[in-house]
Amino acid sequence: MYQQSVVTIPKVEAMVDVTEPRKQVGLLGGNFNPIHLAHLMIGEQVGQKLGFDHVELLPSYLPPHVDEKKTIDSQHRLNMVELAVEDNPHLTVNTVELARKGKSYTYDTIKQLTSEHPDTEYYFIIGGDQVEYLPNWYKIDDLVQMVQFVGVKRPGYDVESPYPIIWVDVPQIQLSSSYIRQQVRQGCSIRYLVPEKVREYIEEEGLYLDEL
C-alpha cells in the first residue's frame, strides 16, 4: 500500500515592526518672570488639542532680545515654574537653557534636544504676536527644518507666514508677567493671576517689590 509521507514545514514567525512611534513633545519657551495662568493655559490647551505626549516649559537663561530686559535670578524663575506644574502630569519643566547659560537661542536648544533625544519630535509653541518676528530669529531657515512651529492665534495678528505654522485656537487671556510685577510693586493682589503656590512664593521671597 502506498504510504503518504508527511512533511513538516517549519513555522515562520511573522515579521513584526517593533519600532516604537516617536514621542511628540511641545516646547513652550519664555522668561517666566513670573509664570502665570495664561502660560499654563496655553501649554495645556495646545498639548491636548494636538495630542502631544506632554508639553515642556522651557525657561530661558538670557533671552536673545535686542533690548535686553533685566530679570530676577534664574533659580527663582525655575522654582516658580516647578511649583506651577507639579500637580499637572501634562506639563513638565526642561532646564536645558538654564544649564547651558549664555543667550538662549532656540536654534541651539533644538539642536541639542534633537541630538540627545532622537526618539522625540519637537513642536515649538509661540504666540501669534511672535510669528511676524520669525524672519529675525537666529538661523531661522535651519531652525524650521529641525522643529515644527505651533502658533497660538491672537486677535489682530496675521496668520500668514513664510514659514510652516500649525495654528491653534485657545481662549484669549490678556495677561503678562510685566503686569503681574507691576501689581506686586503697587501692593495689589495677584491672586487668580498666578497659581496659588507661585503667589505664596513671590510673597515669601519678597520678589518684585523693587523696579527691575
Backbone as a printed PyTorch tensor [residue, N CA C, xyz], in Angstrom:
tensor([[[ 0.8550, -1.1880,  0.0000],
         [ 0.0000,  0.0000,  0.0000],
         [ 0.8870,  1.2320,  0.0000]],

        [[ 0.4240,  2.2260, -0.7730],
         [ 1.2090,  3.4640, -0.8580],
         [ 1.0490,  4.2300,  0.4410]],

        [[ 2.1470,  4.6230,  1.0180],
         [ 2.1270,  5.3720,  2.2750],
         [ 2.5270,  6.8130,  2.0270]],

        [[ 1.6060,  7.7130,  2.3490],
         [ 1.8560,  9.1350,  2.1130],
         [ 2.8450,  9.6740,  3.1360]],

        [[ 3.8520, 10.3280,  2.6550],
         [ 4.8340, 10.9140,  3.5650],
         [ 4.3320, 12.2520,  4.0720]],

        [[ 4.6630, 12.5440,  5.2880],
         [ 4.2370, 13.8030,  5.8950],
         [ 5.4500, 14.7000,  6.0420]],

        [[ 5.3410, 15.8510,  5.4730],
         [ 6.4380, 16.8090,  5.5370],
         [ 6.0640, 17.9190,  6.5200]],

        [[ 6.9000, 18.1270,  7.5020],
         [ 6.6620, 19.1890,  8.4790],
         [ 7.3220, 20.4690,  7.9990]],

        [[ 6.5070, 21.4780,  7.8460],
         [ 7.0260, 22.7710,  7.3700],
         [ 7.3350, 23.6450,  8.5730]],

        [[ 8.5540, 24.0960,  8.6830],
         [ 8.9120, 24.9590,  9.8250],
         [ 8.0140, 26.1850,  9.8890]],

        [[ 7.5990, 26.5180, 11.0770],
         [ 6.7510, 27.6780, 11.2660],
         [ 7.5690, 28.9480, 11.0960]],

        [[ 7.0820, 29.8310, 10.2750],
         [ 7.7790, 31.0870, 10.0240],
         [ 7.1130, 32.1780, 10.8530]],

        [[ 7.8790, 32.7780, 11.7480],
         [ 7.3360, 33.8490, 12.5770],
         [ 7.0860, 35.0940, 11.7250]],

        [[ 5.9370, 35.6850, 11.9230],
         [ 5.6120, 36.9060, 11.1880],
         [ 6.5800, 38.0140, 11.5760]],

        [[ 6.9870, 38.7740, 10.5750],
         [ 7.8760, 39.8950, 10.8220],
         [ 7.0780, 41.0200, 11.4870]],

        [[ 7.4920, 41.3790, 12.6640],
         [ 6.7820, 42.4120, 13.4040],
         [ 7.6820, 43.6290, 13.5480]],

        [[ 7.1480, 44.7660, 13.1700],
         [ 7.9080, 46.0010, 13.3060],
         [ 7.8080, 46.4560, 14.7590]],

        [[ 8.9130, 46.3540, 15.4610],
         [ 8.9020, 46.6970, 16.8730],
         [ 9.3180, 48.1470, 17.1160]],

        [[ 9.5010, 48.8700, 16.0150],
         [ 9.8990, 50.2670, 16.1530],
         [ 8.7620, 51.0700, 16.7770]],

        [[ 9.0390, 51.7090, 17.8900],
         [ 8.0170, 52.4920, 18.5580],
         [ 7.8810, 53.8590, 17.8840]],

        [[ 6.6620, 54.3900, 17.8270],
         [ 6.4790, 55.7220, 17.2340],
         [ 7.2250, 56.7670, 18.0410]],

        [[ 7.6570, 57.8120, 17.3620],
         [ 8.3900, 58.8720, 18.0410],
         [ 7.4660, 59.6370, 18.9720]],

        [[ 8.0070, 60.0590, 20.0990],
         [ 7.2410, 60.8780, 21.0310],
         [ 7.0100, 62.2470, 20.4000]],

        [[ 5.8900, 62.8430, 20.7160],
         [ 5.5770, 64.1880, 20.2500],
         [ 5.4850, 65.1000, 21.4740]],

        [[ 6.4020, 66.0400, 21.5240],
         [ 6.5320, 66.8880, 22.7050],
         [ 6.4680, 68.3550, 22.3110]],

        [[ 5.6450, 69.1120, 23.0200],
         [ 5.5770, 70.5470, 22.8000],
         [ 6.5820, 71.2690, 23.6850]],

        [[ 7.1240, 72.3610, 23.1860],
         [ 8.0500, 73.2020, 23.9530],
         [ 7.4720, 74.6040, 24.0380]],

        [[ 7.3220, 75.1060, 25.2480],
         [ 6.8280, 76.4620, 25.4490],
         [ 7.9070, 77.2470, 26.1750]],

        [[ 8.6160, 78.0660, 25.4190],
         [ 9.7120, 78.8260, 25.9900],
         [ 9.2610, 80.1570, 26.5530]],

        [[10.0800, 80.7160, 27.4340],
         [ 9.7550, 82.0270, 27.9880],
         [10.6680, 82.3800, 29.1360]],

        [[10.6280, 83.6470, 29.5150],
         [11.4040, 84.0890, 30.6610],
         [10.7140, 83.6820, 31.9610]],

        [[ 9.3690, 83.6120, 31.8990],
         [ 8.5550, 83.2060, 33.0500],
         [ 8.9320, 84.0210, 34.3000]],

        [[ 8.7560, 85.3350, 34.1610],
         [ 9.2100, 86.2630, 35.2050],
         [ 8.0700, 87.1480, 35.7240]],

        [[ 7.0250, 86.5630, 36.3800],
         [ 6.8970, 85.1520, 36.7480],
         [ 5.9900, 84.3980, 35.7730]],

        [[ 5.9310, 83.0810, 35.9470],
         [ 4.9740, 82.2790, 35.2040],
         [ 3.5670, 82.6350, 35.6840]],

        [[ 2.5870, 82.6350, 34.7730],
         [ 1.2150, 82.9700, 35.1670],
         [ 0.2240, 82.0090, 34.5010]],

        [[-1.0510, 82.2180, 34.7790],
         [-2.0720, 81.2700, 34.3520],
         [-2.2280, 81.2070, 32.8340]],

        [[-1.9350, 82.2920, 32.1200],
         [-2.0290, 82.2550, 30.6630],
         [-0.9760, 81.3160, 30.0760]],

        [[ 0.2280, 81.3300, 30.6420],
         [ 1.2650, 80.3900, 30.1910],
         [ 0.7770, 78.9490, 30.3330]],

        [[ 0.2270, 78.6520, 31.4990],
         [-0.2050, 77.2870, 31.7900],
         [-1.3910, 76.8860, 30.9190]],

        [[-2.3100, 77.8050, 30.6990],
         [-3.4570, 77.5210, 29.8550],
         [-3.0260, 77.2040, 28.4270]],

        [[-2.0850, 77.9840, 27.8940],
         [-1.6070, 77.7440, 26.5310],
         [-0.9480, 76.3700, 26.4320]],

        [[-0.0780, 76.0480, 27.3860],
         [ 0.5740, 74.7470, 27.3620],
         [-0.4210, 73.6060, 27.4200]],

        [[-1.3960, 73.7170, 28.2980],
         [-2.4150, 72.6720, 28.4550],
         [-3.2800, 72.5430, 27.2040]],

        [[-3.7790, 73.6650, 26.6980],
         [-4.6860, 73.6440, 25.5520],
         [-4.0040, 73.1190, 24.2870]],

        [[-2.8190, 73.6390, 23.9930],
         [-2.1070, 73.1910, 22.7820],
         [-1.7430, 71.7120, 22.8940]],

        [[-1.2450, 71.3150, 24.0530],
         [-0.8670, 69.9220, 24.2410],
         [-2.0270, 68.9700, 24.0460]],

        [[-3.1980, 69.3280, 24.5760],
         [-4.3730, 68.4760, 24.4600],
         [-4.9210, 68.4680, 23.0350]],

        [[-4.9960, 69.6260, 22.3980],
         [-5.5870, 69.7090, 21.0600],
         [-4.7310, 69.0390, 19.9920]],

        [[-3.4150, 69.0570, 20.1720],
         [-2.5290, 68.4290, 19.1860],
         [-2.0940, 67.0280, 19.6090]],

        [[-2.5480, 66.5730, 20.7620],
         [-2.2750, 65.2080, 21.1900],
         [-0.8220, 64.9320, 21.5420]],

        [[-0.1390, 65.9220, 22.1080],
         [ 1.2590, 65.7240, 22.4850],
         [ 1.3440, 64.7530, 23.6670]],

        [[ 2.4790, 64.0720, 23.7740],
         [ 2.7250, 63.2420, 24.9450],
         [ 2.7710, 64.1090, 26.1930]],

        [[ 3.3930, 65.2700, 26.0740],
         [ 3.3760, 66.2770, 27.1280],
         [ 3.9650, 67.5600, 26.5610]],

        [[ 3.8770, 68.6310, 27.3330],
         [ 4.4670, 69.9190, 26.9530],
         [ 5.5070, 70.2810, 27.9990]],

        [[ 6.6780, 70.6880, 27.5310],
         [ 7.7570, 71.0810, 28.4300],
         [ 7.8800, 72.6030, 28.4570]],

        [[ 7.8270, 73.1780, 29.6490],
         [ 8.0670, 74.6000, 29.8040],
         [ 9.5760, 74.8270, 29.8450]],

        [[10.0280, 75.7810, 29.0620],
         [11.4550, 75.9560, 28.7980],
         [11.9130, 77.3390, 29.2480]],

        [[12.2760, 77.4910, 30.5230],
         [12.7340, 78.8130, 30.9830],
         [14.0460, 79.2030, 30.3170]],

        [[14.1110, 80.4330, 29.8310],
         [15.3430, 80.9030, 29.1910],
         [16.3060, 81.4110, 30.2590]],

        [[17.5890, 81.3120, 29.9470],
         [18.5880, 81.8650, 30.8660],
         [18.7570, 83.3600, 30.5980]],

        [[18.9650, 83.6910, 29.3150],
         [19.1020, 85.0860, 28.9050],
         [18.4460, 85.2250, 27.5380]],

        [[17.2370, 85.8060, 27.4830],
         [16.5370, 85.9510, 26.2020],
         [17.3800, 86.7350, 25.2050]],

        [[17.4450, 86.2910, 23.9510],
         [18.2870, 86.9710, 22.9520],
         [17.6200, 88.1810, 22.3250]],

        [[16.9980, 89.0280, 23.1580],
         [16.3380, 90.2220, 22.6380],
         [17.3690, 91.3160, 22.3590]],

        [[17.0360, 92.1320, 21.3710],
         [17.9010, 93.2740, 21.0860],
         [17.8950, 94.2190, 22.2800]],

        [[16.6790, 94.4530, 22.8160],
         [16.5650, 95.2920, 24.0180],
         [16.5670, 94.3740, 25.2350]],

        [[17.7490, 94.1290, 25.7690],
         [17.8820, 93.1930, 26.8790],
         [17.0870, 93.6770, 28.0870]],

        [[16.3160, 92.7410, 28.6330],
         [15.4780, 93.0750, 29.7740],
         [16.0750, 92.4990, 31.0480]],

        [[16.0450, 93.2830, 32.0960],
         [16.5310, 92.7970, 33.3760],
         [15.5240, 91.8050, 33.9360]],

        [[16.0220, 90.8470, 34.6830],
         [15.1440, 89.8360, 35.2410],
         [15.6930, 89.3850, 36.5850]],

        [[14.8850, 88.6530, 37.3260],
         [15.3570, 88.1410, 38.6060],
         [16.2090, 86.9010, 38.3660]],

        [[16.8480, 86.4380, 39.4110],
         [17.7190, 85.2750, 39.3230],
         [16.9770, 84.0810, 38.7260]],

        [[17.6590, 83.3460, 37.8550],
         [17.0240, 82.2280, 37.1570],
         [16.5290, 81.1420, 38.1120]],

        [[17.1660, 81.0080, 39.2780],
         [16.7280, 79.9860, 40.2230],
         [15.3310, 80.2920, 40.7480]],

        [[15.0420, 81.5640, 40.9870],
         [13.6920, 81.9420, 41.4140],
         [12.6770, 81.6120, 40.3270]],

        [[13.0110, 81.9430, 39.0950],
         [12.0880, 81.6900, 37.9900],
         [11.8480, 80.1860, 37.8230]],

        [[12.9190, 79.3930, 37.9440],
         [12.7820, 77.9400, 37.8520],
         [11.9230, 77.4060, 38.9890]],

        [[12.1680, 77.8720, 40.2000],
         [11.3830, 77.4080, 41.3480],
         [ 9.8910, 77.6520, 41.1370]],

        [[ 9.5520, 78.8220, 40.5950],
         [ 8.1430, 79.1450, 40.3790],
         [ 7.5230, 78.2750, 39.2890]],

        [[ 8.2790, 78.0060, 38.2240],
         [ 7.7600, 77.1350, 37.1690],
         [ 7.5190, 75.7230, 37.7080]],

        [[ 8.4370, 75.2350, 38.4920],
         [ 8.2830, 73.8920, 39.0650],
         [ 7.0680, 73.8300, 39.9910]],

        [[ 6.8560, 74.8650, 40.7850],
         [ 5.6800, 74.9150, 41.6410],
         [ 4.3950, 74.9380, 40.8140]],

        [[ 4.4350, 75.6460, 39.6980],
         [ 3.2400, 75.8240, 38.8760],
         [ 2.7760, 74.5310, 38.2080]],

        [[ 3.7110, 73.6290, 37.8930],
         [ 3.3430, 72.4350, 37.1230],
         [ 3.3930, 71.1440, 37.9370]],

        [[ 3.7280, 71.2230, 39.2150],
         [ 3.9680, 69.9940, 39.9640],
         [ 2.7360, 69.0920, 40.0860]],

        [[ 1.5380, 69.6470, 39.9230],
         [ 0.3230, 68.8280, 40.0190],
         [-0.2910, 68.5070, 38.6580]],

        [[ 0.4270, 68.8210, 37.5810],
         [-0.1160, 68.6010, 36.2390],
         [ 0.7680, 67.6200, 35.4800]],

        [[ 0.2990, 66.3850, 35.2280],
         [ 1.1230, 65.3910, 34.5330],
         [ 1.3650, 65.7190, 33.0630]],

        [[ 0.5940, 66.6730, 32.5110],
         [ 0.7500, 67.0360, 31.0950],
         [ 1.8320, 68.0880, 30.8730]],

        [[ 2.2390, 68.7630, 31.9450],
         [ 3.2390, 69.8260, 31.8390],
         [ 4.4560, 69.4770, 32.6790]],

        [[ 5.6400, 69.6300, 32.0910],
         [ 6.8920, 69.3850, 32.8080],
         [ 7.8290, 70.5660, 32.5810]],

        [[ 9.0140, 70.5090, 33.1780],
         [ 9.9910, 71.5880, 33.0620],
         [11.2560, 71.0620, 32.3810]],

        [[11.7660, 71.8340, 31.4410],
         [13.0180, 71.4960, 30.7620],
         [14.0320, 72.5960, 31.0800]],

        [[15.1390, 72.2250, 31.6970],
         [16.1190, 73.2160, 32.1670],
         [17.3510, 73.3350, 31.2620]],

        [[17.2400, 72.8790, 30.0330],
         [18.4140, 72.8420, 29.1580],
         [19.0260, 74.2310, 28.9550]],

        [[18.2020, 75.2660, 28.8110],
         [18.7400, 76.6030, 28.5740],
         [19.3520, 77.1950, 29.8410]],

        [[18.7790, 76.8860, 30.9840],
         [19.3590, 77.3690, 32.2400],
         [20.7020, 76.7110, 32.4950]],

        [[20.8070, 75.4250, 32.1580],
         [22.0650, 74.7100, 32.3660],
         [23.1460, 75.1870, 31.3970]],

        [[22.7430, 75.5400, 30.1820],
         [23.7150, 75.9580, 29.1700],
         [24.2150, 77.3670, 29.4240]],

        [[23.3640, 78.2010, 30.0440],
         [23.6580, 79.6120, 30.3160],
         [23.8780, 80.3680, 29.0040]],

        [[24.3230, 81.5980, 29.1030],
         [24.5040, 82.4080, 27.9020],
         [23.1660, 82.7700, 27.2850]],

        [[23.1870, 83.3760, 26.0920],
         [21.9520, 83.7310, 25.4030],
         [21.2250, 82.4670, 24.9450]],

        [[19.9180, 82.4580, 25.1600],
         [19.1340, 81.2500, 24.9000],
         [18.5560, 81.2710, 23.4850]],

        [[19.3960, 80.9230, 22.5140],
         [18.9230, 80.8470, 21.1340],
         [18.1690, 79.5370, 20.9220]],

        [[16.9770, 79.6370, 20.3370],
         [16.1530, 78.4470, 20.1080],
         [16.8660, 77.4510, 19.2080]],

        [[17.6230, 77.9350, 18.2370],
         [18.3590, 77.0370, 17.3450],
         [19.2850, 76.1290, 18.1430]],

        [[20.0540, 76.7110, 19.0760],
         [20.9820, 75.9060, 19.8800],
         [20.2340, 74.8980, 20.7450]],

        [[19.0930, 75.3190, 21.2710],
         [18.3030, 74.4410, 22.1390],
         [17.7510, 73.2550, 21.3630]],

        [[17.1530, 73.5220, 20.2090],
         [16.5700, 72.4340, 19.4140],
         [17.6610, 71.4970, 18.9080]],

        [[18.7940, 72.0460, 18.5090],
         [19.8970, 71.2140, 18.0480],
         [20.3390, 70.2600, 19.1500]],

        [[20.4360, 70.7700, 20.3700],
         [20.8560, 69.9400, 21.4980],
         [19.7990, 68.8880, 21.8390]],

        [[18.5430, 69.3070, 21.8930],
         [17.4770, 68.3820, 22.2840],
         [17.2820, 67.2540, 21.2640]],

        [[17.3100, 67.5910, 19.9800],
         [17.1140, 66.5540, 18.9640],
         [18.2870, 65.5860, 18.9170]],

        [[19.4760, 66.0810, 19.2840],
         [20.6420, 65.2030, 19.3360],
         [20.5490, 64.2610, 20.5300]],

        [[20.1070, 64.7860, 21.6740],
         [20.0330, 63.9840, 22.8940],
         [18.8060, 63.0710, 22.9290]],

        [[17.7630, 63.4380, 22.1780],
         [16.5190, 62.6520, 22.1920],
         [16.0540, 62.3760, 20.7610]],

        [[16.7410, 61.5020, 20.0400],
         [16.3800, 61.2240, 18.6480],
         [15.0200, 60.5450, 18.4960]],

        [[14.4630, 60.0500, 19.5900],
         [13.1540, 59.3900, 19.5490],
         [12.0040, 60.3770, 19.7340]],

        [[12.3220, 61.6790, 19.7710],
         [11.3010, 62.6840, 20.0620],
         [11.1770, 63.7010, 18.9300]],

        [[ 9.9400, 64.0140, 18.5880],
         [ 9.6480, 65.0510, 17.6070],
         [ 9.1440, 66.2710, 18.3700]],

        [[ 9.8370, 67.3950, 18.2130],
         [ 9.5230, 68.5720, 18.9980],
         [ 8.6740, 69.5820, 18.2140]],

        [[ 7.7920, 70.2640, 18.9490],
         [ 6.9360, 71.3110, 18.4040],
         [ 7.1330, 72.5540, 19.2660]],

        [[ 7.5550, 73.6470, 18.6460],
         [ 7.8560, 74.8640, 19.4010],
         [ 6.6600, 75.8070, 19.3560]],

        [[ 6.1090, 76.1130, 20.5320],
         [ 4.8790, 76.9010, 20.6550],
         [ 5.2140, 78.3780, 20.8250]],

        [[ 4.6170, 79.2170, 19.9690],
         [ 4.8320, 80.6600, 20.0740],
         [ 3.4970, 81.3780, 19.9340]],

        [[ 3.4280, 82.5810, 20.4870],
         [ 2.2260, 83.3920, 20.3590],
         [ 2.1090, 83.9880, 18.9650]],

        [[ 0.8830, 84.2950, 18.5790],
         [ 0.6620, 84.8750, 17.2590],
         [ 1.4180, 86.1680, 17.0520]],

        [[ 1.6860, 86.9040, 18.1400],
         [ 2.4270, 88.1490, 18.0390],
         [ 3.8980, 87.9260, 17.7230]],

        [[ 4.3940, 86.7140, 17.9880],
         [ 5.8070, 86.4150, 17.7410],
         [ 6.0750, 85.9410, 16.3180]],

        [[ 5.0300, 85.4980, 15.6390],
         [ 5.2040, 84.9040, 14.3150],
         [ 5.8240, 85.8880, 13.3330]],

        [[ 5.4000, 87.1510, 13.3910],
         [ 5.9150, 88.1310, 12.4360],
         [ 7.4000, 88.4170, 12.6360]],

        [[ 7.9390, 88.0520, 13.8000],
         [ 9.3610, 88.2870, 14.0680],
         [10.2330, 87.0850, 13.6950]],

        [[ 9.6210, 85.9900, 13.2690],
         [10.4040, 84.7980, 12.9470],
         [11.5290, 85.0480, 11.9380]],

        [[11.3360, 85.9030, 10.9150],
         [12.4380, 86.1490,  9.9820],
         [13.7020, 86.6760, 10.6560]],

        [[13.5620, 87.2510, 11.8600],
         [14.7170, 87.8080, 12.5650],
         [15.3520, 86.8220, 13.5430]],

        [[14.7600, 85.6400, 13.6910],
         [15.2940, 84.6570, 14.6300],
         [16.6370, 84.1130, 14.1520]],

        [[17.4730, 83.7820, 15.0910],
         [18.8120, 83.2530, 14.8050],
         [18.7010, 81.9390, 14.0250]],

        [[19.3140, 81.9060, 12.8320],
         [19.3450, 80.7210, 11.9630],
         [17.9610, 80.1330, 11.7240]],

        [[17.0000, 81.0160, 11.4240],
         [15.6170, 80.5800, 11.2820],
         [15.4360, 79.5820, 10.1340]],

        [[16.1540, 79.7630,  9.0320],
         [15.9890, 78.8500,  7.9030],
         [16.4200, 77.4290,  8.2540]],

        [[17.4410, 77.3120,  9.0920],
         [17.8530, 75.9880,  9.5650],
         [16.8900, 75.4810, 10.6350]],

        [[16.4180, 76.3950, 11.4680],
         [15.5610, 76.0170, 12.5910],
         [14.2530, 75.3950, 12.1220]],

        [[13.6500, 75.9370, 11.0640],
         [12.3650, 75.4060, 10.5980],
         [12.5040, 74.0260,  9.9770]],

        [[13.7320, 73.6250,  9.6660],
         [13.9720, 72.2650,  9.1850],
         [14.1200, 71.2830, 10.3410]],

        [[14.2950, 71.8190, 11.5540],
         [14.5770, 70.9850, 12.7190],
         [13.3740, 70.8190, 13.6480]],

        [[12.4490, 71.7920, 13.5970],
         [11.3370, 71.7740, 14.5420],
         [10.0940, 72.3450, 13.8620]],

        [[ 8.9390, 71.8420, 14.2660],
         [ 7.6710, 72.3640, 13.7600],
         [ 7.1740, 73.4720, 14.6940]],

        [[ 6.8610, 74.6380, 14.1250],
         [ 6.3310, 75.7240, 14.9250],
         [ 4.8130, 75.6000, 15.0610]],

        [[ 4.3440, 75.9150, 16.2600],
         [ 2.9080, 75.9510, 16.5450],
         [ 2.5700, 77.3780, 16.9560]],

        [[ 1.6520, 78.0070, 16.2370],
         [ 1.2610, 79.3770, 16.5440],
         [-0.0580, 79.4230, 17.2940]],

        [[-0.0990, 80.1930, 18.3660],
         [-1.3290, 80.3940, 19.1320],
         [-1.9920, 81.6680, 18.6040]],

        [[-3.1780, 81.5190, 18.0510],
         [-3.8540, 82.6550, 17.4190],
         [-4.1640, 83.7570, 18.4270]],

        [[-3.9600, 85.0110, 17.9670],
         [-4.2900, 86.1710, 18.7930],
         [-4.9760, 87.2120, 17.9230]],

        [[-6.0150, 87.8530, 18.4480],
         [-6.7370, 88.8590, 17.6600],
         [-5.8070, 89.9800, 17.1960]],

        [[-5.9880, 90.3770, 15.9330],
         [-5.2050, 91.4890, 15.4170],
         [-3.8760, 91.1080, 14.8140]],

        [[-3.5290, 89.8200, 14.8720],
         [-2.2450, 89.3830, 14.3130],
         [-2.4850, 88.4430, 13.1340]],

        [[-1.7390, 88.6810, 12.0610],
         [-1.8940, 87.9360, 10.8200],
         [-1.4220, 86.4940, 10.9940]],

        [[-2.1400, 85.5560, 10.3750],
         [-1.7320, 84.1540, 10.4350],
         [-0.8910, 83.7650,  9.2230]],

        [[-0.6200, 84.7330,  8.3420],
         [ 0.2250, 84.4630,  7.1850],
         [ 1.6870, 84.4920,  7.6050]],

        [[ 2.4570, 83.5290,  7.1010],
         [ 3.8800, 83.4650,  7.4220],
         [ 4.6130, 82.7290,  6.3140]],

        [[ 5.8480, 83.1310,  6.0130],
         [ 6.6230, 82.3990,  5.0120],
         [ 7.0920, 81.0410,  5.5210]],

        [[ 6.8430, 80.7750,  6.7990],
         [ 7.2790, 79.5210,  7.4040],
         [ 6.0780, 78.6440,  7.7410]],

        [[ 6.2730, 77.3200,  7.7610],
         [ 5.1550, 76.4270,  8.0910],
         [ 4.7620, 76.5560,  9.5610]],

        [[ 3.5090, 76.8840,  9.7930],
         [ 2.9930, 77.0780, 11.1530],
         [ 1.7260, 76.2420, 11.3220]],

        [[ 1.6310, 75.5100, 12.4170],
         [ 0.3790, 74.8720, 12.7960],
         [-0.3350, 75.8410, 13.7320]],

        [[-1.5080, 76.2990, 13.3390],
         [-2.2300, 77.2850, 14.1420],
         [-3.2380, 76.6130, 15.0550]],

        [[-3.3150, 77.0980, 16.3000],
         [-4.2280, 76.5440, 17.2900],
         [-5.0060, 77.6820, 17.9460]],

        [[-6.3190, 77.4740, 18.0980],
         [-7.1610, 78.4280, 18.8130],
         [-7.1720, 78.0790, 20.2960]],

        [[-6.9420, 79.0590, 21.1370],
         [-7.0580, 78.8740, 22.5910],
         [-7.8130, 80.0750, 23.1460]],

        [[-8.3920, 79.9620, 24.3410],
         [-9.0670, 81.1170, 24.9400],
         [-8.0970, 82.2870, 25.0990]],

        [[-8.6230, 83.4840, 24.9080],
         [-7.7770, 84.6730, 24.9770],
         [-7.7580, 85.2470, 26.3980]],

        [[-6.5710, 85.3250, 26.9690],
         [-6.3990, 85.9270, 28.2880],
         [-5.3560, 87.0340, 28.1630]],

        [[-5.7670, 88.2660, 28.3980],
         [-4.8450, 89.3980, 28.3250],
         [-4.0900, 89.5090, 29.6500]],

        [[-2.9840, 88.8030, 29.7240],
         [-2.2180, 88.7570, 30.9620],
         [-0.7400, 88.6910, 30.6320]],

        [[ 0.0650, 89.4510, 31.3400],
         [ 1.5050, 89.4490, 31.0820],
         [ 2.2710, 89.4390, 32.3920]],

        [[ 3.5020, 88.9830, 32.3270],
         [ 4.3630, 88.9650, 33.5070],
         [ 4.6580, 90.3810, 33.9830]],

        [[ 4.8050, 91.3090, 33.0500],
         [ 5.0940, 92.6920, 33.4280],
         [ 3.9240, 93.2890, 34.2160]],

        [[ 2.7080, 92.9360, 33.8510],
         [ 1.5310, 93.4260, 34.5890],
         [ 1.5390, 92.8760, 36.0110]],

        [[ 1.8810, 91.5980, 36.1540],
         [ 1.9160, 90.9810, 37.4810],
         [ 2.9940, 91.6390, 38.3410]],

        [[ 4.1620, 91.8860, 37.7710],
         [ 5.2260, 92.5530, 38.5300],
         [ 4.7790, 93.9450, 38.9850]],

        [[ 4.0740, 94.6390, 38.1090],
         [ 3.5740, 95.9720, 38.4460],
         [ 2.5700, 95.9000, 39.5940]],

        [[ 1.6850, 94.8930, 39.5430],
         [ 0.6960, 94.7320, 40.5990],
         [ 1.3710, 94.5000, 41.9520]],

        [[ 2.4130, 93.6750, 41.9500],
         [ 3.1300, 93.3920, 43.1980],
         [ 3.7660, 94.6630, 43.7400]],

        [[ 4.4280, 95.4290, 42.8760],
         [ 5.0890, 96.6660, 43.3180],
         [ 4.0810, 97.6570, 43.9090]],

        [[ 2.8650, 97.6310, 43.3750],
         [ 1.8400, 98.5700, 43.8300],
         [ 1.0520, 98.0400, 45.0200]],

        [[ 1.4210, 96.8430, 45.4980],
         [ 0.7420, 96.2770, 46.6450],
         [-0.6310, 95.7230, 46.3390]],

        [[-0.8890, 95.4090, 45.0560],
         [-2.1940, 94.8890, 44.6490],
         [-2.1790, 93.3570, 44.6220]],

        [[-3.3410, 92.7690, 44.6770],
         [-3.4580, 91.3160, 44.6970],
         [-3.1440, 90.7050, 43.3290]],

        [[-2.4460, 89.5770, 43.3450],
         [-2.2330, 88.8080, 42.1170],
         [-2.8820, 87.4320, 42.2400]],

        [[-3.7600, 87.2930, 43.2270],
         [-4.4910, 86.0370, 43.3670],
         [-5.3360, 85.8070, 42.1040]],

        [[-5.3500, 84.5610, 41.6400],
         [-6.0560, 84.1450, 40.4220],
         [-5.3690, 84.5990, 39.1340]],

        [[-4.2290, 85.2760, 39.2500],
         [-3.4340, 85.6240, 38.0710],
         [-2.2830, 84.6400, 37.9010]],

        [[-1.8270, 84.1100, 39.0210],
         [-0.7630, 83.1000, 39.0420],
         [-1.2540, 81.9380, 39.9080]],

        [[-0.6460, 80.7410, 39.7650],
         [-1.0130, 79.6470, 40.6670],
         [-0.7930, 80.0640, 42.1180]],

        [[-1.6030, 79.5510, 43.0140],
         [-1.5350, 79.9640, 44.4110],
         [-0.1560, 79.7180, 45.0090]],

        [[ 0.4770, 78.5940, 44.6570],
         [ 1.8040, 78.3070, 45.1950],
         [ 2.8370, 79.3240, 44.7010]],

        [[ 2.6470, 79.7990, 43.4820],
         [ 3.5440, 80.8290, 42.9420],
         [ 3.3000, 82.1480, 43.6560]],

        [[ 2.0420, 82.4790, 43.9120],
         [ 1.7290, 83.7100, 44.6430],
         [ 2.3790, 83.6880, 46.0280]],

        [[ 2.2730, 82.5500, 46.7020],
         [ 2.8610, 82.4280, 48.0380],
         [ 4.3850, 82.5370, 47.9780]],

        [[ 4.9800, 81.9580, 46.9450],
         [ 6.4390, 82.0150, 46.8030],
         [ 6.8940, 83.4670, 46.6020]],

        [[ 6.1960, 84.1850, 45.7370],
         [ 6.5480, 85.5830, 45.4770],
         [ 6.4740, 86.4000, 46.7670]],

        [[ 5.4380, 86.1470, 47.5510],
         [ 5.2620, 86.8820, 48.8100],
         [ 6.3360, 86.5050, 49.8280]],

        [[ 6.6060, 85.2040, 49.9530],
         [ 7.5910, 84.7470, 50.9380],
         [ 9.0030, 85.2230, 50.6020]],

        [[ 9.3380, 85.2630, 49.3170],
         [10.6770, 85.6620, 48.8950],
         [10.8110, 87.1730, 48.6970]],

        [[ 9.7130, 87.8860, 48.7920],
         [ 9.7580, 89.3330, 48.6240],
         [10.1430, 89.7540, 47.2200]],

        [[ 9.6840, 89.0130, 46.2010],
         [10.0490, 89.2990, 44.8200],
         [ 9.2250, 90.4490, 44.2490]],

        [[ 9.8290, 91.1670, 43.3130],
         [ 9.1900, 92.2030, 42.5170],
         [ 8.7560, 93.4370, 43.3030]],

        [[ 9.2800, 93.6130, 44.4870],
         [ 8.9270, 94.7920, 45.2530],
         [ 9.6600, 96.0280, 44.7530]],

        [[10.8090, 95.7970, 44.1080],
         [11.5940, 96.8930, 43.5550],
         [11.5320, 96.8610, 42.0420]],

        [[11.6880, 98.0140, 41.4360],
         [11.6980, 98.1190, 39.9660],
         [12.9220, 97.3880, 39.4260]],

        [[12.7050, 96.5350, 38.4000],
         [13.8310, 95.8260, 37.7690],
         [14.3420, 96.6190, 36.5790]]])
